[in-house]
Coordinates of C-alpha atoms in Angstrom, one line a residue:
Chain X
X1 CA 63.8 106.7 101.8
X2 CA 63.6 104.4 104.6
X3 CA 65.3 100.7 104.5
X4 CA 63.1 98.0 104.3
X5 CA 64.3 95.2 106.9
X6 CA 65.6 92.3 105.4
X7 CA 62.7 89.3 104.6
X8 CA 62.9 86.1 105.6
X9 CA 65.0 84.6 102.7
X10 CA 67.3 86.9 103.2
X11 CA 67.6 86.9 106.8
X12 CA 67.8 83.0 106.1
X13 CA 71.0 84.2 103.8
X14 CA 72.4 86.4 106.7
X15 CA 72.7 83.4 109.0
X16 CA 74.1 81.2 106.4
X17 CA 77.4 83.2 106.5
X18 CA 79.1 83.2 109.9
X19 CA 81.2 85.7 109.6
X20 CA 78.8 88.2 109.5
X21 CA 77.5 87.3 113.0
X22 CA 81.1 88.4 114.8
X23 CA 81.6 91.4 115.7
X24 CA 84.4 93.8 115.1
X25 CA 86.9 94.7 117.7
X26 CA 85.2 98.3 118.7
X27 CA 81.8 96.0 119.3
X28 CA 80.2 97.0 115.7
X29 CA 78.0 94.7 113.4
X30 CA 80.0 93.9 110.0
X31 CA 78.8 95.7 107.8
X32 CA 80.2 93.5 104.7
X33 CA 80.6 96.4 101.3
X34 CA 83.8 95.1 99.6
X35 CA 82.2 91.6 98.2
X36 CA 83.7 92.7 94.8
X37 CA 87.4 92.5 96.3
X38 CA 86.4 88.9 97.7
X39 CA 82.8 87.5 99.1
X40 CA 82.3 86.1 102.2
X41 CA 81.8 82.5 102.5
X42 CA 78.7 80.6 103.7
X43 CA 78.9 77.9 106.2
X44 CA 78.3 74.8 103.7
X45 CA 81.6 76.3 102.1
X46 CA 83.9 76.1 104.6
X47 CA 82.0 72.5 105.7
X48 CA 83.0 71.1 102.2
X49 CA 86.2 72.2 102.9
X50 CA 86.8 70.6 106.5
X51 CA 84.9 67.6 105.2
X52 CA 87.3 67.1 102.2
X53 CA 90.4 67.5 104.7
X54 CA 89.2 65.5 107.5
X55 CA 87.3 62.8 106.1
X56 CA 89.0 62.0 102.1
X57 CA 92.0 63.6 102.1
X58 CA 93.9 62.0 99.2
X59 CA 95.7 63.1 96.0
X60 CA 93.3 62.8 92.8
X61 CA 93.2 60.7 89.7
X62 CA 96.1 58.4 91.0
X63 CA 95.3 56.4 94.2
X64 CA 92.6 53.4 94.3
X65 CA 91.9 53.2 97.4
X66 CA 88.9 54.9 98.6
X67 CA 89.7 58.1 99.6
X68 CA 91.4 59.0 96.7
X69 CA 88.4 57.4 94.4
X70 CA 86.0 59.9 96.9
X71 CA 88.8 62.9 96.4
X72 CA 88.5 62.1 92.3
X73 CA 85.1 61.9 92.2
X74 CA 84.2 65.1 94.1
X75 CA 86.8 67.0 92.1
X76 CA 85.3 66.1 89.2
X77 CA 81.6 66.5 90.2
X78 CA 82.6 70.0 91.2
X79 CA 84.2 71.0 87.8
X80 CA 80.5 69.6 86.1
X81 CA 79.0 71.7 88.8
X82 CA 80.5 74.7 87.6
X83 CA 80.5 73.9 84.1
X84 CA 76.7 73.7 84.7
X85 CA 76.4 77.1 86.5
X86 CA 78.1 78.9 83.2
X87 CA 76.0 76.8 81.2
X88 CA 79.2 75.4 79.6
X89 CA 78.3 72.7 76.7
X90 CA 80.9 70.3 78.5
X91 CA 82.9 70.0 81.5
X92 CA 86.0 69.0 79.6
X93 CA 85.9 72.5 78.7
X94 CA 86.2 73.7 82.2
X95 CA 89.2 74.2 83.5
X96 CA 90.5 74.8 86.9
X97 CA 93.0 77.6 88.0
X98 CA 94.0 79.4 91.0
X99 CA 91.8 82.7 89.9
X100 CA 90.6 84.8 87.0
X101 CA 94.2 86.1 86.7
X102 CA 95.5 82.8 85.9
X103 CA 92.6 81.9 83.6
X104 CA 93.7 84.9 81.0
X105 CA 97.3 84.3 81.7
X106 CA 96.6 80.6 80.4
X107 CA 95.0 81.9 77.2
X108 CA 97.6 84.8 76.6
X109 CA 100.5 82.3 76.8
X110 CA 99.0 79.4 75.2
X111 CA 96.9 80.9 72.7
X112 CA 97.9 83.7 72.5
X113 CA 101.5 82.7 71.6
X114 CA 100.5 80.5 69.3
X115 CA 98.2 82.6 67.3
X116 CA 99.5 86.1 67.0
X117 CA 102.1 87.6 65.1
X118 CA 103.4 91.2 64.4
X119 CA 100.7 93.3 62.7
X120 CA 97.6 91.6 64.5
X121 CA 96.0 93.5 67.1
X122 CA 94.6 93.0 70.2
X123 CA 91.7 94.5 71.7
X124 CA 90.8 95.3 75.3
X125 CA 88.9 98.2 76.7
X126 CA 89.7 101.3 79.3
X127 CA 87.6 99.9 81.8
X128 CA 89.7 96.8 82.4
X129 CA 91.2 95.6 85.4
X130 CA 95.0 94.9 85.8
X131 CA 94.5 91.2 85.7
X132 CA 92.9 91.6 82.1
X133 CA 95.1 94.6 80.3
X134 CA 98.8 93.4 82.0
X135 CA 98.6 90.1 80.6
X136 CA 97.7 91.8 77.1
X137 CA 100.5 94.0 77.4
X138 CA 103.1 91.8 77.8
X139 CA 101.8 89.6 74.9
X140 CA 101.9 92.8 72.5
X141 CA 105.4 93.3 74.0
X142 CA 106.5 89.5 73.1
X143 CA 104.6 88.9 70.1
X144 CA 105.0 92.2 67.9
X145 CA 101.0 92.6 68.0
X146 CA 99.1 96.0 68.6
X147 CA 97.1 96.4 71.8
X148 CA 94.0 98.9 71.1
X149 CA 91.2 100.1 73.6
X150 CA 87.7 100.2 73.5
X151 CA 87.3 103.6 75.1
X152 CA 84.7 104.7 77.6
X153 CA 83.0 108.0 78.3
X154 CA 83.0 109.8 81.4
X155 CA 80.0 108.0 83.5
X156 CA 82.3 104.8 82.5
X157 CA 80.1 103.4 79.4
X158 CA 81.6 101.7 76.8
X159 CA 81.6 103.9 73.6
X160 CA 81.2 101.8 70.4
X161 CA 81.5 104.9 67.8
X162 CA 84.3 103.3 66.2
X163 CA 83.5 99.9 66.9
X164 CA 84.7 98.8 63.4
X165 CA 87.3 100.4 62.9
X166 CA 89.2 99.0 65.9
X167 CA 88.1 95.7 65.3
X168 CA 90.2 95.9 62.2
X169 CA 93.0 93.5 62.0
X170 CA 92.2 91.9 65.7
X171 CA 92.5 88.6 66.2
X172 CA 91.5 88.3 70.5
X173 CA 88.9 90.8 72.2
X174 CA 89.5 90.5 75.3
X175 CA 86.9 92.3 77.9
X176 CA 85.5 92.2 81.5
X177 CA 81.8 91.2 81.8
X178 CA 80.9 93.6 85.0
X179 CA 83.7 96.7 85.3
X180 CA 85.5 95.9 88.8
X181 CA 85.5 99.9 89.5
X182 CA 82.3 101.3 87.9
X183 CA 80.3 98.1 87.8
X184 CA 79.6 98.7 84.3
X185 CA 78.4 96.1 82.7
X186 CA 79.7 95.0 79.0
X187 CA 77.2 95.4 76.2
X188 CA 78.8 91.7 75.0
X189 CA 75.2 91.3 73.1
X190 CA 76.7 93.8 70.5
X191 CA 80.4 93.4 70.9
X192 CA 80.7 89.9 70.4
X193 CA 79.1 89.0 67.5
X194 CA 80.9 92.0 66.0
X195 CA 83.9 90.5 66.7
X196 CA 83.2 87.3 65.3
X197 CA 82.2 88.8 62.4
X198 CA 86.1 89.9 61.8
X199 CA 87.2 86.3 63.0
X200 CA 88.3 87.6 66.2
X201 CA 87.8 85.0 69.2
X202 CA 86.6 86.6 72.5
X203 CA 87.9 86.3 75.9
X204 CA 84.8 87.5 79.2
X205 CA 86.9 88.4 82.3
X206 CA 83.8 86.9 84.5
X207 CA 85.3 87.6 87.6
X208 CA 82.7 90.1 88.9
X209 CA 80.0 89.0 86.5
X210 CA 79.8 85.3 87.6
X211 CA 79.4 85.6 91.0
X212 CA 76.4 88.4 90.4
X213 CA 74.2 87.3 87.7
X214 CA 73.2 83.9 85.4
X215 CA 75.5 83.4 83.1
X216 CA 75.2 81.4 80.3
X217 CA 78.4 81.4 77.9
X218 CA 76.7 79.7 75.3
X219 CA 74.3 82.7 74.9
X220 CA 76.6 85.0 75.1
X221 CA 78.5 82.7 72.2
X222 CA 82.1 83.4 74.4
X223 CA 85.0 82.0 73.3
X224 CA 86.7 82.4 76.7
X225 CA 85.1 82.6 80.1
X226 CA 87.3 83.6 83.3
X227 CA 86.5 84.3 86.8
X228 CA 87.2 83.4 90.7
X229 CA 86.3 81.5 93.3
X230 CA 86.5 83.1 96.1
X231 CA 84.6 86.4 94.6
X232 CA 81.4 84.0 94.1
X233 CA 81.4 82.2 97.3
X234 CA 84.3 80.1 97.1
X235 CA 87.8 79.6 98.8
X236 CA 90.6 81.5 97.4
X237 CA 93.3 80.0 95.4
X238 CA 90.7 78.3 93.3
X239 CA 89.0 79.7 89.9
X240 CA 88.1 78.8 86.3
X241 CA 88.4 79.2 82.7
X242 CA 85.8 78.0 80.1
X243 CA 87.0 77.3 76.3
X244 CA 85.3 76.4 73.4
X245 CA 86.9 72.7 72.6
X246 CA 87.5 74.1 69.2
X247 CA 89.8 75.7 70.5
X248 CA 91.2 74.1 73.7
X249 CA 91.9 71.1 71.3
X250 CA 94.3 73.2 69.7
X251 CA 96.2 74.7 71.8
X252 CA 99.6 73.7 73.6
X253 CA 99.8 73.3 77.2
X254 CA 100.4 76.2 79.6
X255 CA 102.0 74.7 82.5
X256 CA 104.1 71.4 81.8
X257 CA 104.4 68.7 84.7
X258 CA 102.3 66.0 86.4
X259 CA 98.5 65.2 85.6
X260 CA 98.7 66.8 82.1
X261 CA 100.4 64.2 80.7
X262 CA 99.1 60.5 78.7
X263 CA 102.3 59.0 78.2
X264 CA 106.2 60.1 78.9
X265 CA 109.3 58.5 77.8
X266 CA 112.7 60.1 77.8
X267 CA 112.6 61.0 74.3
X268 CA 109.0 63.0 74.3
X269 CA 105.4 63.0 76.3
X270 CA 102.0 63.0 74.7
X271 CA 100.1 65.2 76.4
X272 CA 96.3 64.0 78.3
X273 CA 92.9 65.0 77.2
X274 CA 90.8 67.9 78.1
X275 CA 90.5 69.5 80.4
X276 CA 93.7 67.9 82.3
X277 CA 95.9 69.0 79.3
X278 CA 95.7 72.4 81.3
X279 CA 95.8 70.9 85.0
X280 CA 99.6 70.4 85.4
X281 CA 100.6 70.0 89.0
X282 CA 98.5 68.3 91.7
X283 CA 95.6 71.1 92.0
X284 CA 93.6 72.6 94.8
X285 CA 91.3 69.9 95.3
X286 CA 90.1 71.5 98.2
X287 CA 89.3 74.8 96.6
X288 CA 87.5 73.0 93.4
X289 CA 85.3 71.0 96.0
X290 CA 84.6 73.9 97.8
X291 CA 83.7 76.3 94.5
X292 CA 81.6 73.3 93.8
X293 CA 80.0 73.8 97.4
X294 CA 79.8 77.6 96.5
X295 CA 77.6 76.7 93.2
X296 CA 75.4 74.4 94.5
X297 CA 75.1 77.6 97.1
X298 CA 74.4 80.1 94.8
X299 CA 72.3 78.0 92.2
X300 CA 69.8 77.2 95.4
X301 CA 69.3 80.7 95.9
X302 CA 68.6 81.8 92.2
X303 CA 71.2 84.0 90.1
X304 CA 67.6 85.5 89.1
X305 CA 67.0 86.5 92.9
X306 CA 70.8 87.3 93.6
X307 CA 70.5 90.1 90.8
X308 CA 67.0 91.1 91.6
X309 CA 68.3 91.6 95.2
X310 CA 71.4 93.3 94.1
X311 CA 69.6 95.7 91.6
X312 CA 67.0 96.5 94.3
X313 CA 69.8 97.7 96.6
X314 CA 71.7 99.6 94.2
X315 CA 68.2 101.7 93.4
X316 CA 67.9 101.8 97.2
X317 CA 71.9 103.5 97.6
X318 CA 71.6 105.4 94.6
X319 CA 68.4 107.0 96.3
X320 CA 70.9 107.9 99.5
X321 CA 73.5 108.9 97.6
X322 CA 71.3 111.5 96.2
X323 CA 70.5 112.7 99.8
X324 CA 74.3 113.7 100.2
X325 CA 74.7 115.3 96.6
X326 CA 74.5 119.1 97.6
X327 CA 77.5 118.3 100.2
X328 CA 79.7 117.1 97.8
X329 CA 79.1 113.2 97.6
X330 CA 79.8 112.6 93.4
X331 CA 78.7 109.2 92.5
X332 CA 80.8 107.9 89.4
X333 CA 79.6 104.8 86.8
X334 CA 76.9 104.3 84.8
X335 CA 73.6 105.3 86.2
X336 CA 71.2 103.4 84.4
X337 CA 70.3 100.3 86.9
X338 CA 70.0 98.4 84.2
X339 CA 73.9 98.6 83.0
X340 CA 75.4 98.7 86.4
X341 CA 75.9 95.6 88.8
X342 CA 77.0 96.0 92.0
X343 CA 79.3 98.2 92.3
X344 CA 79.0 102.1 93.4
X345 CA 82.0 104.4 93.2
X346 CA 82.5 107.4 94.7
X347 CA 84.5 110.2 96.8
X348 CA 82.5 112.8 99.8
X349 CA 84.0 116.3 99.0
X350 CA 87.1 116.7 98.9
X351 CA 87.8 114.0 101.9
X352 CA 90.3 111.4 100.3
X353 CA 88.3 108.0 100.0
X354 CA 91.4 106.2 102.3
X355 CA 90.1 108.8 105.6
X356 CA 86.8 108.0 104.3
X357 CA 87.4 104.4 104.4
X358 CA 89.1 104.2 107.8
X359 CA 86.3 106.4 109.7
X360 CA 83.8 104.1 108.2
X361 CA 86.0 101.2 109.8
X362 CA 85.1 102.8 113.1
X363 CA 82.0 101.9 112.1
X364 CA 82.0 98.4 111.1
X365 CA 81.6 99.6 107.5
X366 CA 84.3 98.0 105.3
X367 CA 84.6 99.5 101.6
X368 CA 87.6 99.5 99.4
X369 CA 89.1 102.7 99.0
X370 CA 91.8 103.7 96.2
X371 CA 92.6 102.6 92.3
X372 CA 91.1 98.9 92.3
X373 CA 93.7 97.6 90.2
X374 CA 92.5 100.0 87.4
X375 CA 95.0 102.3 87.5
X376 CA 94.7 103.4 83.9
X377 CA 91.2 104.1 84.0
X378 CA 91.8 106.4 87.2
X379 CA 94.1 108.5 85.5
X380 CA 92.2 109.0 82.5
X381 CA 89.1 110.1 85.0
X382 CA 91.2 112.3 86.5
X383 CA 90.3 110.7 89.7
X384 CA 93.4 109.7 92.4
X385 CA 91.1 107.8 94.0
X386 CA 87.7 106.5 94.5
X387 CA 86.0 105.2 97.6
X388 CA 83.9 101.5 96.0
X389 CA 80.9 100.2 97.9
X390 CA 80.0 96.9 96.3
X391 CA 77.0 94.9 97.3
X392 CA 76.3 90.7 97.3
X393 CA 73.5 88.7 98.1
X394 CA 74.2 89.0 101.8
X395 CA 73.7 92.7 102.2
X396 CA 70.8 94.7 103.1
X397 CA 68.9 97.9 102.4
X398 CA 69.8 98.4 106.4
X399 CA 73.7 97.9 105.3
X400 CA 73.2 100.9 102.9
X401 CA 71.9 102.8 105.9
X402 CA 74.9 102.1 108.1
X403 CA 77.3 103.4 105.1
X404 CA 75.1 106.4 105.0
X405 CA 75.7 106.7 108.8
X406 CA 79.3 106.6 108.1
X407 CA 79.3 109.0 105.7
X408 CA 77.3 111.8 108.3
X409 CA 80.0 110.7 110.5
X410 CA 83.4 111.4 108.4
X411 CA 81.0 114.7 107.5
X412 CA 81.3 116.2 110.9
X413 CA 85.3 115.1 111.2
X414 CA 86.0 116.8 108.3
X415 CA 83.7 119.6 109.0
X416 CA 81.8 119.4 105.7
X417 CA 78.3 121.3 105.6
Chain V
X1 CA 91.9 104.4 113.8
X2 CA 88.5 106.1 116.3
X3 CA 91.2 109.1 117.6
X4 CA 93.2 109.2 114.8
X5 CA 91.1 112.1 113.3
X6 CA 92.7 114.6 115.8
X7 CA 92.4 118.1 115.5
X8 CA 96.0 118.7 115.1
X9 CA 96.0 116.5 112.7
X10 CA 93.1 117.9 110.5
X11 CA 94.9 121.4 110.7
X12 CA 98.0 119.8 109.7
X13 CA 96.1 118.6 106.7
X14 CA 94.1 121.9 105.9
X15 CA 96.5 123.9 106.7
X16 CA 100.3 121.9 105.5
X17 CA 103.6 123.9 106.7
X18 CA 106.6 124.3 104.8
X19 CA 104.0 123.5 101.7
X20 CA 105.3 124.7 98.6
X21 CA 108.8 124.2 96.4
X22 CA 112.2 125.9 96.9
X23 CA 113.7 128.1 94.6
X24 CA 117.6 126.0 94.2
X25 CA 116.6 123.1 96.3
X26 CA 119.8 121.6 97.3
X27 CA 118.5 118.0 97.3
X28 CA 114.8 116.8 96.6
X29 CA 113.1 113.1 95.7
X30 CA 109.8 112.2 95.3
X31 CA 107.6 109.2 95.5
X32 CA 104.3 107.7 95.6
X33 CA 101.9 105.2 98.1
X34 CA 100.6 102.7 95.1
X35 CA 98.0 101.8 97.6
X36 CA 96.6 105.0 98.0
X37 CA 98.0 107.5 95.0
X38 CA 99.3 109.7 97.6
X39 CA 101.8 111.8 96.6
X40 CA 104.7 113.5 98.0
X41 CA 107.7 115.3 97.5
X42 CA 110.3 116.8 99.2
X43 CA 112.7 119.7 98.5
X44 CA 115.8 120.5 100.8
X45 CA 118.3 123.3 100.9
X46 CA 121.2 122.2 102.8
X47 CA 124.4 124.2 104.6
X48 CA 127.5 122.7 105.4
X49 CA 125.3 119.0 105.7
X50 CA 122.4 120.3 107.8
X51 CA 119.0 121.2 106.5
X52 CA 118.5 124.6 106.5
X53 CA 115.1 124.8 105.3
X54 CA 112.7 122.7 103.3
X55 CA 109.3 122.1 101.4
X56 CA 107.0 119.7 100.8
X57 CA 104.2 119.0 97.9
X58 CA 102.3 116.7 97.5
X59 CA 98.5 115.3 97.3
X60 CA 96.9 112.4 99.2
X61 CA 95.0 111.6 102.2
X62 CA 95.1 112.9 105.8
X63 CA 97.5 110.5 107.2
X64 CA 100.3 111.4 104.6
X65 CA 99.7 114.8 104.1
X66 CA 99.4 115.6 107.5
X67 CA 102.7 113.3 108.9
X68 CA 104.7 114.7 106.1
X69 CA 104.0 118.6 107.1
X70 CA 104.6 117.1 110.8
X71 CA 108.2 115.6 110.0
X72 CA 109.2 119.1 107.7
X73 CA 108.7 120.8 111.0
X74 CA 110.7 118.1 112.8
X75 CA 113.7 118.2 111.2
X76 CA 115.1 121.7 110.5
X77 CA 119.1 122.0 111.4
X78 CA 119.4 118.3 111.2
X79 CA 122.3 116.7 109.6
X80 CA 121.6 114.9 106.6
X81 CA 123.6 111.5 107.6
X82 CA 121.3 111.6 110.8
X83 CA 117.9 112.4 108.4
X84 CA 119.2 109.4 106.3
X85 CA 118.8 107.2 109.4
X86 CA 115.5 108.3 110.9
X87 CA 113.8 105.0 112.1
X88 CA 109.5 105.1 111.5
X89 CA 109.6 106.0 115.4
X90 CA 109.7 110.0 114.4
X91 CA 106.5 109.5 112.5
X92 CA 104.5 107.6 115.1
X93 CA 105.7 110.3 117.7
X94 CA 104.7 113.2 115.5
X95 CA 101.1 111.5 114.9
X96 CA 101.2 110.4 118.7
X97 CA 98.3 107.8 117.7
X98 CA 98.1 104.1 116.7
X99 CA 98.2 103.3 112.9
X100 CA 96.6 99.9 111.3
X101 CA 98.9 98.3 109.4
X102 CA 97.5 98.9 106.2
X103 CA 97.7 102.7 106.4
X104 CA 101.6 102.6 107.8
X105 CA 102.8 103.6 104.1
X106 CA 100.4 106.7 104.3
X107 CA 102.0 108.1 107.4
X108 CA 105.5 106.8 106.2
X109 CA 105.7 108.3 102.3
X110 CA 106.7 111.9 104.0
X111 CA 109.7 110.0 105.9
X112 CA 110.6 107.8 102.7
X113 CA 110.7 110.6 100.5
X114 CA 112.8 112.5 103.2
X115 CA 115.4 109.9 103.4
X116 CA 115.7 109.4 99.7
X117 CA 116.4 113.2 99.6
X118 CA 118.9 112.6 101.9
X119 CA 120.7 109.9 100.9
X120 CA 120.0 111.1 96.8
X121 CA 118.6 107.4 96.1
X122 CA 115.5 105.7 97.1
X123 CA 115.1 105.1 100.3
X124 CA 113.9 101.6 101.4
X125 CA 109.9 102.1 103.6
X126 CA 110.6 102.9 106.7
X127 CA 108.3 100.0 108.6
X128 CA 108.9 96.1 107.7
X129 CA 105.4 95.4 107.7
X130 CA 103.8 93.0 104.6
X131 CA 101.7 95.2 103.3
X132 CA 104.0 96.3 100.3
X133 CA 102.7 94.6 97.2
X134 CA 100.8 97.1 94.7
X135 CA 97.5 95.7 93.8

């Protein structure tokens, strides 16, 4: 196959993002294929984020002057902003943390605490990534409950057999949207409703799903909604949880301090409303106006488009990969296009994805090599390691090419025929 | 990174030395690189507090595999008190090249695991850099 080069739009994407323009130190282009560790960040990002800090600068819902009334007021637009992307029925139902990890840590402590008691269960799947099976664990560990696993076959697929009979006695499904690893996507159509049919609540980890298709949590009827900032656009520190009200109303604060409070006396404090009951602590005002930035980004371009053009390059890399299957190159995760995002995992051989990775760096070609936080799901492959390419709306079928390049390259250093 | 790819050091990975296990290893200790999954471990027989021989296992990438089968070859007759103290600069000698920061704990598992043999405790990593945290 030949690469296409990129069209106008997305040349028009490729100059939106500055970084992409520098060169590395051995004179090579950035070629950009770890987006699902972190994106990179457009320049109307990081201007929202000099503009806050050099032109409003003030602490939020306290001061009335007019910085701090500006500060407030783009804090708050941002949280409708992204409340709006997930197609959330409120904003008071958005919630601001520092990441996905945070978001499920605030549910497992606060609702999680609350709710569960020895002999319920919890379920996760195999596919999940530390951030959404540690916090799980340490629940089961505190509260007594039993933590279960939706398993998955080889090619990474979730494998629903026995659907019902591990939903038995759960009271929290807990499950990643898009597999960090295998870029699996969730089939949350059928799980969901299955689990609200055993009054089970679900949590989404959205943290690779959000930045790379539409979302809309009301469709997907999720009880919880997580993901991060900065793997969507966004500045890192900064990230969000959905909740149904329902259930927000309900539940007792996470964090205890400033901002989450209506009234305080030395004898007790009432806590505030939604969605501050769960803002304690001044917050990253910055980071929220940016991911606000980062929305308004992504929602110009079309989610639509983003996972057209994402889909489009996977076919296109799959297509290479195939090239380099009779030397050894094994491509792992689902290989239906239609139930895998942007993520392609795999090793060359029997060259261990860490060389792989850093003779690709002589390249310019940056890919995440090793577990990716899914440690349990490498073991039960049998794999020590893989070597992840993952795509974004930035990268191009010429990108593919480059890794491809790479790949020829680590080849003849490892002698491989 | 470009030279790191030697030829020496390909052979040392394709072809380890002192790869394999002792029959009564004297001391031994093994560990792993959470970034990477290598793996190594390292077997010693020891007479009157030197090393007399030794043997390393292990799975991983080029960089550990390759420095640990470098270092097994390094430090036959040494005394263990002296192994026990080995500063990173052995490694870096042995693999003669740069190494990026975030690969240091590939070529320094082989001297860790070395030192915890040594010493019969774990070993702190040899290098100070910040790249420690497990992901």
């Amino acid at each position: 196959m030949i690469a296409s080069p990129p069209d106008l739009k997305l040349r028009r994407i490729i100059a939106d993002f500055p970084i992409l323009a520098k060169r590395t130190r051995r004179g090579k282009r950035l070629i950009y294929l770890d987006s699902a560790a972190t994106s990179q960040k457009p320049q109307v990002v990081i201007d929202a984020l000099v503009e806050y800090y050099s032109s409003y600068n003030a602490n939020i819902h306290r001061g009335v002057y007019e910085i701090a009334e500006r500060a407030t007021t783009a804090f708050e637009d941002a949280r409708a902003k992204v409340a709006a992307f997930i197609n959330a029925p409120q904003s008071a139902e958005l919630i601001f943390t520092r990441g996905a990890t945070e978001s499920i840590n605030l549910v497992s402590h606060s609702w999680g605490l609350q709710n569960l008691k020895p002999g319920d269960a919890i379920l996760t799947t195999q596919l999940e990534h530390h951030s959404n099976l540690v916090p799980w664990q340490v629940l089961a560990e505190r509260t007594g409950a039993q933590l279960r696993y939706i398993p998955v076959d080889g090619r990474g697929e979730h494998v629903l057999d026995k659907l019902d009979e591990l939903l038995s006695g759960v009271k929290l499904v807990a499950l990643s949207h898009v597999s960090n690893s295998l870029g699996t996507i969730a089939p949350l159509e059928i799980i969901i409703p299955r689990a609200h049919a055993v009054g089970a609540i679900v949590l989404v980890d959205g943290a690779q799903s959000a930045p790379n298709m539409p979302v809309d949590v009301q469709a997907l009827d999720a009880d919880f909604f997580a993901a991060s900032g900065h793997k969507m656009c966004g500045p890192t520190g900064i990230g969000f949880l959905y909740g149904k009200r329902a259930l927000l109303e309900k539940m007792p604060p996470f964090l205890a301090g400033g901002d989450m409070i209506k009234k305080v006396t030395y004898e007790g404090t009432t806590f505030n409303e939604l969605p501050w009951k769960f803002e304690a602590g001044t917050g990253n005002v910055a980071g929220a106006i940016g991911l606000g930035a980062a929305v308004d980004y992504l929602q110009g371009l079309d989610m639509e488009w983003v996972r057209a053009h994402e889909r489009s390059l996977m076919c296109y890399a799959f297509a290479r990969f195939d090239e380099l299957a009779t030397r050894g190159l094994q491509v792992y995760g689902p290989h239906d296009r239609d139930r895998v995002a942007d993520v392609i995992s795999f090793n060359f051989s029997d060259v261990h994805p860490h060389d792989l990775a850093s003779i690709l760096d002589t390249e310019g070609v940056a890919i995440r090599a090793g577990h990716h936080c899914t440690m349990p799901l490498m073991e039960k492959m049998g794999w020590p390691a893989t070597a992840r390419a993952s795509f974004y709306l930035y990268n191009s079928e010429e990108d593919v090419d480059a890794l491809m390049d790479g790949l020829e390259k680590a080849a003849s250093v490892f002698n491989l025929r | 990174m470009e030279d790191f790819y030697k030829e020496y050091i390909l052979d040392h990975y394709r072809n380890p030395r002192n790869f394999g296990h002792l029959d009564a290893p004297d001391a031994s200790a093994e560990d792993l690189n959470p970034l990477c999954g290598d793996e190594i471990r390292m077997e010693l027989q020891v007479r009157d507090g030197r090393v007399l021989d030794v043997r390393f296992s292990g799975k991983g990438c080029a960089i550990s595999q390759a420095s640990a089968s470098m270092l097994t070859q390094t430090i036959k007759g040494e005394r263990l008190e002296d192994i026990a103290r080995l500063s990173k600069d052995v490694v870096l000698e042995n693999v003669g090249i740069g190494i990026s920061p975030t690969r240091m704990k590939c070529a320094m598992l082989g001297l860790k695991v070395l030192k915890s043999a040594a010493l019969g405790e774990i070993a702190s990593w040899p290098d100070d850099d910040p790249h420690t945290a497990s992901v």
